[in-house]
Coordinates of C-alpha atoms in Angstrom, one line a residue:
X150 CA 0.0 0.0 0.0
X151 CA 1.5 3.5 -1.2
X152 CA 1.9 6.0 1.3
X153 CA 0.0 9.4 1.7
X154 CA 2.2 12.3 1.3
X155 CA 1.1 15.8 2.5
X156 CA 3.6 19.2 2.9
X157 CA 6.8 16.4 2.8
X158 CA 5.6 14.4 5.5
X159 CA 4.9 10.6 5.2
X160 CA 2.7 8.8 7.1
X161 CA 2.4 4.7 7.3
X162 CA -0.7 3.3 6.3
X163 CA -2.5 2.2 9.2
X164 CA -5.2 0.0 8.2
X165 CA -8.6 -1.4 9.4
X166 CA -8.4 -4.7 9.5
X167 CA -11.7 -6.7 7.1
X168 CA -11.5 -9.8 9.0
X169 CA -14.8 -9.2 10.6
X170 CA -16.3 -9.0 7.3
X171 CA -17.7 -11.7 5.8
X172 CA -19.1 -10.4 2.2
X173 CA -21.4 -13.2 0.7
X174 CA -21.0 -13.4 -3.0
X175 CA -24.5 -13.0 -3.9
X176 CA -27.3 -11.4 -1.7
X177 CA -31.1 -11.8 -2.2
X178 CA -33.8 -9.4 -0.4
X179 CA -35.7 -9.6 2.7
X180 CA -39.2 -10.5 3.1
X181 CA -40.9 -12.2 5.2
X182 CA -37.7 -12.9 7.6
X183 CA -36.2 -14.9 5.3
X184 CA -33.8 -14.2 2.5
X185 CA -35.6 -14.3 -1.3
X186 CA -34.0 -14.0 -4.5
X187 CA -35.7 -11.9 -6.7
X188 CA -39.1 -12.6 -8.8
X189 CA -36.5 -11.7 -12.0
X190 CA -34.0 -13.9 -11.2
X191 CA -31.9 -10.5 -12.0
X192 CA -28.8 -9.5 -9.5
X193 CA -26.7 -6.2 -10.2
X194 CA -22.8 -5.8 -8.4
X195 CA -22.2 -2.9 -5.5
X196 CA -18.4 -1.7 -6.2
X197 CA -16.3 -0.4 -3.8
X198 CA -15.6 2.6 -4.9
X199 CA -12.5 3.2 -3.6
X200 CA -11.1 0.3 -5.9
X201 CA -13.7 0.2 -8.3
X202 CA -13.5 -4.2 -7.6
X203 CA -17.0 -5.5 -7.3
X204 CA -18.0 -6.8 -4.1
X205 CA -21.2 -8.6 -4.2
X206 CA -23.7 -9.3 -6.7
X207 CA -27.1 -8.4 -5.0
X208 CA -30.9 -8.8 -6.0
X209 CA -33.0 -6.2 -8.0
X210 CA -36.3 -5.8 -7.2
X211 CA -39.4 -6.0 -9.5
X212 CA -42.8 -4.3 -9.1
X213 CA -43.6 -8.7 -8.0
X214 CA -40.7 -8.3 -5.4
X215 CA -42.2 -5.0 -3.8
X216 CA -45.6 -6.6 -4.3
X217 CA -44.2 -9.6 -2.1
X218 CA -42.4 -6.9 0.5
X219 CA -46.2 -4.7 1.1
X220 CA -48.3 -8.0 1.5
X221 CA -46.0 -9.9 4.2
X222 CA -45.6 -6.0 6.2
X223 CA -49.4 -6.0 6.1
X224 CA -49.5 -9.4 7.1
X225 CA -47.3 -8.2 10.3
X226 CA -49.3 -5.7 10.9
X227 CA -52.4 -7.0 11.0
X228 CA -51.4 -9.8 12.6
X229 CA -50.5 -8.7 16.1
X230 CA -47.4 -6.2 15.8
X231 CA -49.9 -3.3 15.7
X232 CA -51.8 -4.6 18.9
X233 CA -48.2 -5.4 20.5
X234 CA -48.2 -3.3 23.9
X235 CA -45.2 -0.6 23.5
X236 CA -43.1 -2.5 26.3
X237 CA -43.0 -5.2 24.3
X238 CA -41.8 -3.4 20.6
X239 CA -39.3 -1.3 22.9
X240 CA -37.5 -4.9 23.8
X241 CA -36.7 -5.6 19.9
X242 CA -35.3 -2.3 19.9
X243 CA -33.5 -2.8 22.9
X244 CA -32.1 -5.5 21.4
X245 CA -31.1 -4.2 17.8
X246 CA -29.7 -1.6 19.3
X247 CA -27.5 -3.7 21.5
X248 CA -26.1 -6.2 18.8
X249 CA -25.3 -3.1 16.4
X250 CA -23.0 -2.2 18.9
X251 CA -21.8 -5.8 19.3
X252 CA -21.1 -5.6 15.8
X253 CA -20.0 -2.3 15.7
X254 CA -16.8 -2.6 14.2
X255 CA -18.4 -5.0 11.4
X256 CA -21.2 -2.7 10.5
X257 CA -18.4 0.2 10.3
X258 CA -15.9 -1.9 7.9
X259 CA -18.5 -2.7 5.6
X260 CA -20.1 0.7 5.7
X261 CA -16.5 2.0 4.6
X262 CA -16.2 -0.7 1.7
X263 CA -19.0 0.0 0.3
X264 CA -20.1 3.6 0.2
X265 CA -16.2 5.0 0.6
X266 CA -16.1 7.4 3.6
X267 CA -13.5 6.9 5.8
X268 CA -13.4 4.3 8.9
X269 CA -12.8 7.2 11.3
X270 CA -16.7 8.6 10.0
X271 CA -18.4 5.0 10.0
X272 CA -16.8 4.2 13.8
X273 CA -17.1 6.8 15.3
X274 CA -20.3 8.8 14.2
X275 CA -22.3 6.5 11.9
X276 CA -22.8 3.0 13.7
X277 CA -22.7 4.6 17.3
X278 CA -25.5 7.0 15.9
X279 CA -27.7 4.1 14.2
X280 CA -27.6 1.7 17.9
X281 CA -28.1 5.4 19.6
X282 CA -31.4 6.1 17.5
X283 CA -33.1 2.3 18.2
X284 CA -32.1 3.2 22.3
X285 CA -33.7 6.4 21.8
X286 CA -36.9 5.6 20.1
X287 CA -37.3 2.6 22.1
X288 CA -38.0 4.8 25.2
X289 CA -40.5 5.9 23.5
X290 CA -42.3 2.8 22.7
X291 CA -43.9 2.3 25.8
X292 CA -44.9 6.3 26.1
X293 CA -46.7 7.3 23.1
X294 CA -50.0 7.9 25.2
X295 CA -48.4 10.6 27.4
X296 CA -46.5 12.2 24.5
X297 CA -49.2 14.4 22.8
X298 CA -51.8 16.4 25.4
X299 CA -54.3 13.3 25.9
X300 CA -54.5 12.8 22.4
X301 CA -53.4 8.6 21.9
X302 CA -51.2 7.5 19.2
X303 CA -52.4 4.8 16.8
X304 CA -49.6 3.8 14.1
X305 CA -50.7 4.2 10.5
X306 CA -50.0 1.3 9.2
X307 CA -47.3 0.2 6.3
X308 CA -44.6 2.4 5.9
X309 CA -42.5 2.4 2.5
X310 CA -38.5 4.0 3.5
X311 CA -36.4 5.0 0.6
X312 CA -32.6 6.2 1.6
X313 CA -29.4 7.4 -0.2
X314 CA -25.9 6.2 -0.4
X315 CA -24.5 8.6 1.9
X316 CA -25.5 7.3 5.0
X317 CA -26.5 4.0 4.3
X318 CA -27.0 2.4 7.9
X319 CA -27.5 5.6 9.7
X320 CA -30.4 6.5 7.5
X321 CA -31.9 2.9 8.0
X322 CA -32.0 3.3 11.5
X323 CA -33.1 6.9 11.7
X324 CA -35.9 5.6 9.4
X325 CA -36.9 2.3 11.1
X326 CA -36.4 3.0 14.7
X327 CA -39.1 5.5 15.2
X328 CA -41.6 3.5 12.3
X329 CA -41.1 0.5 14.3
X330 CA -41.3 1.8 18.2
X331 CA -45.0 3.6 16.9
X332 CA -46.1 0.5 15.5
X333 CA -45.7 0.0 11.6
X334 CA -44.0 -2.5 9.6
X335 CA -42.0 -1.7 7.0
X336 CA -40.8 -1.8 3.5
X337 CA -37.0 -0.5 3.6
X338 CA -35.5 0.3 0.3
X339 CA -31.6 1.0 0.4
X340 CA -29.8 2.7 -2.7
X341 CA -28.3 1.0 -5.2
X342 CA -25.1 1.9 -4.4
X343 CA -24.9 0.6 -0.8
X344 CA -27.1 -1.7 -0.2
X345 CA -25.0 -3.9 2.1
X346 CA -24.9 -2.6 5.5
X347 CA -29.0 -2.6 5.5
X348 CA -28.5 -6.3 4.3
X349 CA -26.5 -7.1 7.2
X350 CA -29.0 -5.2 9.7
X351 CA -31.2 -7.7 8.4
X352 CA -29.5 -10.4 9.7
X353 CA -29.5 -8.5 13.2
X354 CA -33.5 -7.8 13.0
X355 CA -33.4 -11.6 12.6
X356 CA -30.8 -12.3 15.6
X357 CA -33.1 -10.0 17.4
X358 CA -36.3 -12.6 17.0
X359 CA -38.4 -9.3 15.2
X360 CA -41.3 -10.8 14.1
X361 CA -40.9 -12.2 10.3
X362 CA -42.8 -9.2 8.2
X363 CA -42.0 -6.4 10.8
X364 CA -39.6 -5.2 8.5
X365 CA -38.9 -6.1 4.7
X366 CA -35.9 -5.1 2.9
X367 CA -35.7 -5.0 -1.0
X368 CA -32.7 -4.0 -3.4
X369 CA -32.7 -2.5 -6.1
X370 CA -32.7 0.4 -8.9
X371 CA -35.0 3.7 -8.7
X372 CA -37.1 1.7 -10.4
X373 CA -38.1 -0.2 -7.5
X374 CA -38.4 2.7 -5.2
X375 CA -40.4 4.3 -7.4
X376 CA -42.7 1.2 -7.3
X377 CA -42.7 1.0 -3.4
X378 CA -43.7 4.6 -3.2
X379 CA -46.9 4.6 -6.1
X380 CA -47.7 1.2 -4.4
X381 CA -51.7 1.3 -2.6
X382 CA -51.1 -0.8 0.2
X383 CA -48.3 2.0 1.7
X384 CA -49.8 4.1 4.3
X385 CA -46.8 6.2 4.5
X386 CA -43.7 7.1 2.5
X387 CA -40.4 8.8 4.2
X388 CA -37.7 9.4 1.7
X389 CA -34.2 11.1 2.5
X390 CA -32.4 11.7 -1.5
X391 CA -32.5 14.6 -3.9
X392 CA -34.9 17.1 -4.6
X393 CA -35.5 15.7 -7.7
X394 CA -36.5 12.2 -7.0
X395 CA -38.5 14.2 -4.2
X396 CA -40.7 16.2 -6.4
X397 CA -41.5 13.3 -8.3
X398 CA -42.3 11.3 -5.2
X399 CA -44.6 14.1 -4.5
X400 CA -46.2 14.0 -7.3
X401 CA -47.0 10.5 -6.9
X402 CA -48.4 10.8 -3.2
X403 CA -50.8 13.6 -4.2
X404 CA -54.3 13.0 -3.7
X405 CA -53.6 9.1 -2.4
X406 CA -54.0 9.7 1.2
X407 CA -50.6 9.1 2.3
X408 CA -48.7 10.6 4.2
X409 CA -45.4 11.6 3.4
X410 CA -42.2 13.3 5.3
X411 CA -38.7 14.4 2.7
X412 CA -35.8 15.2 3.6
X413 CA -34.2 16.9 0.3
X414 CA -31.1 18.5 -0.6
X415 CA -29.4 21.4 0.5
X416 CA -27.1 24.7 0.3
X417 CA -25.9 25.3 3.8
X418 CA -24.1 28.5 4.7
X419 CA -21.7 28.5 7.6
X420 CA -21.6 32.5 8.5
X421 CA -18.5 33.7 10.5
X422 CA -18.4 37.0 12.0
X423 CA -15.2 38.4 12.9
X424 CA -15.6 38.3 16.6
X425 CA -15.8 34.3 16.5
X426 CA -13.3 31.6 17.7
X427 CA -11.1 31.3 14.4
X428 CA -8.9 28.3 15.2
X429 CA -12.2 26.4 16.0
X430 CA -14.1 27.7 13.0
X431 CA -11.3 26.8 11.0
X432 CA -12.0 23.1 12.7
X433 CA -15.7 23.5 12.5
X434 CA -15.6 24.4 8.7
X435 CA -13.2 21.8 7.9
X436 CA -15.4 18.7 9.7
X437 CA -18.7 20.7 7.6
X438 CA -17.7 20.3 4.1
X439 CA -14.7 17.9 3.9
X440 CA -14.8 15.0 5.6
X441 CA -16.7 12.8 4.2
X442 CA -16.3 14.4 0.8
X443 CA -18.8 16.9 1.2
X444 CA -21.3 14.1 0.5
X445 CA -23.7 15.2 3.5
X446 CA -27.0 17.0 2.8
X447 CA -26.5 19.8 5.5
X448 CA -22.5 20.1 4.2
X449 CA -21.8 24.0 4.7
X450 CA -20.8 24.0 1.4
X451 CA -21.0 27.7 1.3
X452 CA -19.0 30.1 3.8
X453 CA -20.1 33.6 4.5
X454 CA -17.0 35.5 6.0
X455 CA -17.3 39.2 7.3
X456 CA -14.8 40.9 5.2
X457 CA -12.8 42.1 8.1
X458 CA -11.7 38.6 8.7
X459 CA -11.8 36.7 5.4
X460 CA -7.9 37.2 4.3
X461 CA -7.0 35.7 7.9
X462 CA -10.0 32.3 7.6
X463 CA -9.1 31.6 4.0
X464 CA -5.6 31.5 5.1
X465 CA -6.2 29.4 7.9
X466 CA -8.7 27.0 6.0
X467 CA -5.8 27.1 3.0
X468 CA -2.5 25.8 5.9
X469 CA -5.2 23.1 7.5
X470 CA -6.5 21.7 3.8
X471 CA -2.8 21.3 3.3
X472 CA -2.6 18.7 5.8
X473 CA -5.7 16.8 5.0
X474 CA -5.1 13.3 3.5
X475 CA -6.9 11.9 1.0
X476 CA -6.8 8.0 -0.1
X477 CA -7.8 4.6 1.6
X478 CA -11.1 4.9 3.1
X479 CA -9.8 1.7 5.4
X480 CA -7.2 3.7 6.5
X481 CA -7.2 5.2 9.6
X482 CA -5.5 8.8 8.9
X483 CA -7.3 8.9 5.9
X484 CA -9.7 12.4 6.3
X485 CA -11.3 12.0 2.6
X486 CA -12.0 8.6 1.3
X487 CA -13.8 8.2 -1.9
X488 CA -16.6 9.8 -4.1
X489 CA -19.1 6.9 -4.2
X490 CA -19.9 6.2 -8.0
X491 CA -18.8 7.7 -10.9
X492 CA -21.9 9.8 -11.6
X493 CA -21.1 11.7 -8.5
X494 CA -17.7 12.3 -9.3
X495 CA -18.4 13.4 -12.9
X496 CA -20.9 16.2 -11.5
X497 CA -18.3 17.4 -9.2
X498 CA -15.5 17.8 -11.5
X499 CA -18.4 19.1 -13.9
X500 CA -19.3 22.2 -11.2
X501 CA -15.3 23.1 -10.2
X502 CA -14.6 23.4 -13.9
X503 CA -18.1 25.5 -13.7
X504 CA -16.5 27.6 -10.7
X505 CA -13.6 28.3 -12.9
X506 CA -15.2 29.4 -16.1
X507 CA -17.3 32.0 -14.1
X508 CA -14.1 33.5 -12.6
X509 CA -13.5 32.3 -9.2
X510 CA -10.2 31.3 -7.3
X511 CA -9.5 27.9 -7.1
X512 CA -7.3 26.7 -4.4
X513 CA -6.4 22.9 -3.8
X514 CA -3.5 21.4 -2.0
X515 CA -0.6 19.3 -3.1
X516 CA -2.1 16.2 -2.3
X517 CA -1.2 12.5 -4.8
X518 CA -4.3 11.0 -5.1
X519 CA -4.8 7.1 -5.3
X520 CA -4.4 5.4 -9.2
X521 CA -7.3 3.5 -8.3
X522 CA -11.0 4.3 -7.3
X523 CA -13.3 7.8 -7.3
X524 CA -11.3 10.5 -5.6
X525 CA -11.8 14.1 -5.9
X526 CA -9.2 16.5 -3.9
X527 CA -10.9 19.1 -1.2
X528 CA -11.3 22.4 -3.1
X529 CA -11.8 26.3 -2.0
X530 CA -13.1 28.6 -4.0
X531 CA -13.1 32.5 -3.4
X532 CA -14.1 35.7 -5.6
X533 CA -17.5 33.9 -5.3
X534 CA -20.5 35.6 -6.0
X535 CA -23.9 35.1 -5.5
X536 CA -24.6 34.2 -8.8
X537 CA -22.1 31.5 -9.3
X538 CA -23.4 27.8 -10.2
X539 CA -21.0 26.7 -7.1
X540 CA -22.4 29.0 -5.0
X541 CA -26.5 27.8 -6.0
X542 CA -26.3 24.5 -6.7
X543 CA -25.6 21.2 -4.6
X544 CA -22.5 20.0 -5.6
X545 CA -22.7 17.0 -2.7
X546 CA -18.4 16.9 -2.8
X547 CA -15.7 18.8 -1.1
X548 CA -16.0 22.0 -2.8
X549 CA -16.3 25.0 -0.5
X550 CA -17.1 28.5 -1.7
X551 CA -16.2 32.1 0.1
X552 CA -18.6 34.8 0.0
X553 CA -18.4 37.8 1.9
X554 CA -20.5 39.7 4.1
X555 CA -20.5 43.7 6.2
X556 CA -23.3 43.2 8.2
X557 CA -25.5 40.6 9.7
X558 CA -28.2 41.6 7.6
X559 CA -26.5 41.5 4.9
X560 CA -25.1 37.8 6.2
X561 CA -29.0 36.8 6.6
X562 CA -29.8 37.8 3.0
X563 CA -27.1 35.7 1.5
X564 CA -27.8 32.5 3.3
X565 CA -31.2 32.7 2.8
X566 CA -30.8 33.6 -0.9
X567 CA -31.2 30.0 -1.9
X568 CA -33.9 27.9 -2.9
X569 CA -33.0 25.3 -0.2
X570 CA -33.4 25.6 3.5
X571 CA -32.3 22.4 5.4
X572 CA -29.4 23.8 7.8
X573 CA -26.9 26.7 8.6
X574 CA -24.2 27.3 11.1
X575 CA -22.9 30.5 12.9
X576 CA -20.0 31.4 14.5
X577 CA -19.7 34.1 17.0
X578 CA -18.8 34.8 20.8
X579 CA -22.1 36.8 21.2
X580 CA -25.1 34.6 22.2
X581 CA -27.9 37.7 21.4
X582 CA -26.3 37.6 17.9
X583 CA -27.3 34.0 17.6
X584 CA -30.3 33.9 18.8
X585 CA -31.1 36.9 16.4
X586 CA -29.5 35.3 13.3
X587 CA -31.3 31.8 14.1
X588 CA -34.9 33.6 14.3
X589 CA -34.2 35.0 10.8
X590 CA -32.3 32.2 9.2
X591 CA -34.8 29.9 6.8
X592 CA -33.2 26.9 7.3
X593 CA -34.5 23.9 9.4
X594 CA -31.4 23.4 11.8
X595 CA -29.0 26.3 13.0
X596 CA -25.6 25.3 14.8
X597 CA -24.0 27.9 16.6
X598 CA -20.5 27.6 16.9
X599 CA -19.9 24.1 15.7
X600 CA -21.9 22.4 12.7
X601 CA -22.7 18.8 11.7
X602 CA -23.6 17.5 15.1
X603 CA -26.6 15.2 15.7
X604 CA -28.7 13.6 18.6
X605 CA -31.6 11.3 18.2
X606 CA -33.4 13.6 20.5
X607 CA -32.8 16.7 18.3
X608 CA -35.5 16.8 15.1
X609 CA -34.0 17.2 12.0
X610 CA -35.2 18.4 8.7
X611 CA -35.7 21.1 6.7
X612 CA -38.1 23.2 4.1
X613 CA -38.4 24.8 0.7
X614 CA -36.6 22.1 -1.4
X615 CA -35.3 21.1 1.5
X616 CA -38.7 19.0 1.7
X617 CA -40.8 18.8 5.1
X618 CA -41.1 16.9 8.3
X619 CA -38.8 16.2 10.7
X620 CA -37.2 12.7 11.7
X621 CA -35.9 12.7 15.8
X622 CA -37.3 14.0 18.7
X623 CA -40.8 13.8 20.0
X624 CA -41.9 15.0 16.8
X625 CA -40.5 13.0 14.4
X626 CA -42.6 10.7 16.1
X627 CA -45.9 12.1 14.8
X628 CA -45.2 11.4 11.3
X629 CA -46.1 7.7 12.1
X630 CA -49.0 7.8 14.5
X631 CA -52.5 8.8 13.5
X632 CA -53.7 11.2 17.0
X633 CA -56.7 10.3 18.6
X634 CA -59.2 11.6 20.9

């Protein structure tokens, strides 16, 4: 393995072992509680992107297979989970929640070989997360009567989940642990491009005795999530992806009776004002758009500096991207691991070379990047305006762009002067100035003085083409409960 050379310094690879992986050649879908292979017969690889080497041939799922998937959910439902007292659900949580973090460091290899971020992310923030949300909304389980006024929660029924490729198993348990605590089954329907992590949860809801039905997992292309969503016997739909696909979903729902909650993309501004903490902004900005690879939703992928201190945080952002390393997403000093398909990558390099052409600064670091796999190095641009494609559109890599700013009106103009509204940051020693920025930011989640951080407690979501709903908290609860008198 080649080392990773940043400002003349070399550093030994340090790698995570894979031994606790054990990758099946060929994976069918979930349904039921058993493992199916597809109605089709038809099986499509998942790549790892940072080698571009296949690593599994897995099933993809017909309009028969989804078919299959809503009956045996409906069949769960009706047939007792529904009815099952919230003491009881809250004990398969308990106990999902326990063996994810039994087989924590599983769940985190295989999340890193098949989506790309680095092992540092998928230890430390994704698999703690996941077993933290089915802990969380297990607590609730058995306390959904007390949680709205006197009103009693009912679930709703069938619940049809479609997530992305950039939090594979996070986003599965965000999804499922609330659905299943309220009472619905589901059908879970992981992307393409990183299906494996919500294959191997499957075999933990099976260690964990859930009911066979409960939930249902099928592979597969947009095709099949566009299937689950239009099918009749979904009650509800909760999708976390573009704002594309989520208009179209949309679309579809109208005028069924569903209900729906999307989580969409967004253009998040991180605003510094020149009285903040600038080694820690320089941190906070750093862990908001380039870890990862900028392939977050909420990734502050635009910075709002007030002009008296913009030469001083571009410099500071420009010594600390020189000491980022980009490579092996295995590896354990790796900060950047790889773009996760090729499509992505193309539509990054196709909005830098955008940046260019419309006349802003490009500044990357010195950094070799792998001969193998999807890699993109972290990029800065400044002499950004408002106007530029970079600076409007989600690029979903680790492109940052500087804007400037006088006044904190001024600063609220520019974030909000996007079609998106999902989440923002700001960074300043005066706690009035937050609290007056935050009341006039339109954007679903405000940091202040740090960005990216996430609780199961603490709702999330967003609005605008950021899509609505929130997922966490007491009221991402409400989403799957009908109220009552």
């Amino acid at each position: 393995m080649q080392r990773t050379t940043n400002l003349g310094l070399d550093y030994e690879p340090a790698p995570e072992s894979v031994a606790p992986v054990r990758i099946a050649p060929q994976y069918g879908l979930f349904v039921g509680g058993e493992m199916v292979e597809p109605v089709s017969g038809q099986f499509a690889p998942t790549v790892n992107p940072a080698t571009g080497k296949p690593l599994a041939q897995v099933g993809v799922a017909g309009s028969a297979d989804v078919e299959r998937a809503v009956v045996a959910a409906r069949a769960a439902w009706e047939g007792g989970w529904c009815d099952l007292p919230g003491a009881e659900r809250a004990k398969y949580l308990y106990r999902v929640a326990r063996l994810l973090q039994e087989r924590s460091r599983e769940f985190a290899v295989l999340e890193t070989m098949d989506g790309g971020k680095p092992i540092r992310e998928s230890r430390d923030l994704d698999v703690p997360l996941a077993a933290a949300h089915f802990f969380y909304h297990a607590g609730w389980a058995d306390k959904l009567d007390y949680a709205f006024s006197g009103r009693r929660a009912v679930p709703v029924g069938v619940v049809a989940q479609v997530i992305p490729w950039n939090f594979p198993l996070l986003m599965a348990a965000w999804k499922l642990a609330p659905a299943l605590a309220c009472g619905n089954t589901v059908v879970l329907k992981p992307a393409p491009t990183t299906p494996l992590t919500a294959l191997l949860l499957a075999e933990v809801l099976r260690d964990a005795e859930l009911p066979p039905g409960v939930v249902n997992i099928v592979t597969g292309d947009d095709a099949a999530g566009a299937a689950l969503v239009a099918h009749p016997g979904v009650d509800k739909v909760a999708f976390t992806g573009s704002t594309e696909v989520g208009r179209a979903i949309g679309a579809a729902a109208a005028g069924t009776g569903k209900r729906l909650t999307l989580e969409l993309g967004g253009k998040a501004a991180n605003i510094v004002f020149d009285d903040a903490a600038l080694d820690q902004v320089t941190e906070g900005i750093i862990n908001g758009i380039y870890f990862n690879g900028g392939q977050v939703c909420c990734a502050g992928s635009r910075l709002l500096v007030q002009e008296t201190v913009v030469d001083t945080v571009v410099g500071k952002l420009r010594q600390r991207m020189d000491t980022l390393r980009v490579g092996d997403p295995l590896d354990k000093n790796t900060d950047i691991g790889a773009i996760n398909s090729q499509v992505q990558l193309d539509r990054i390099q196709e909005l830098v070379a955008c940046g260019i052409a419309e006349g802003a600064d490009l500044y990357t670091p010195r950094i070799a990047l792998p001969d193998q796999g999807l890699f993109h190095l972290p990029a800065l641009f400044t002499n950004v305006s408002t106007a530029h494609r970079i600076a409007r559109e989600e690029i979903f890599g680790p492109v940052l762009s500087v804007l400037t700013f006088r006044t904190a009106e001024e600063a609220v103009a520019k974030a909000n002067n996007t079609p998106y509204g999902l989440s923002a940051g700001i960074w300043t020693e005066k706690g009035s100035r937050v609290m007056w920025m935050a009341d006039r930011m339109q954007a679903g989640v405000v940091w202040a003085n740090t960005f990216n951080r996430f609780d199961p407690s603490s709702p999330f979501g967003g609005y605008r083409e950021s899509g609505y709903g929130r997922e966490g908290g007491r009221v991402g609860l409400l989403p799957y409960v009908e109220l009552v008198a």
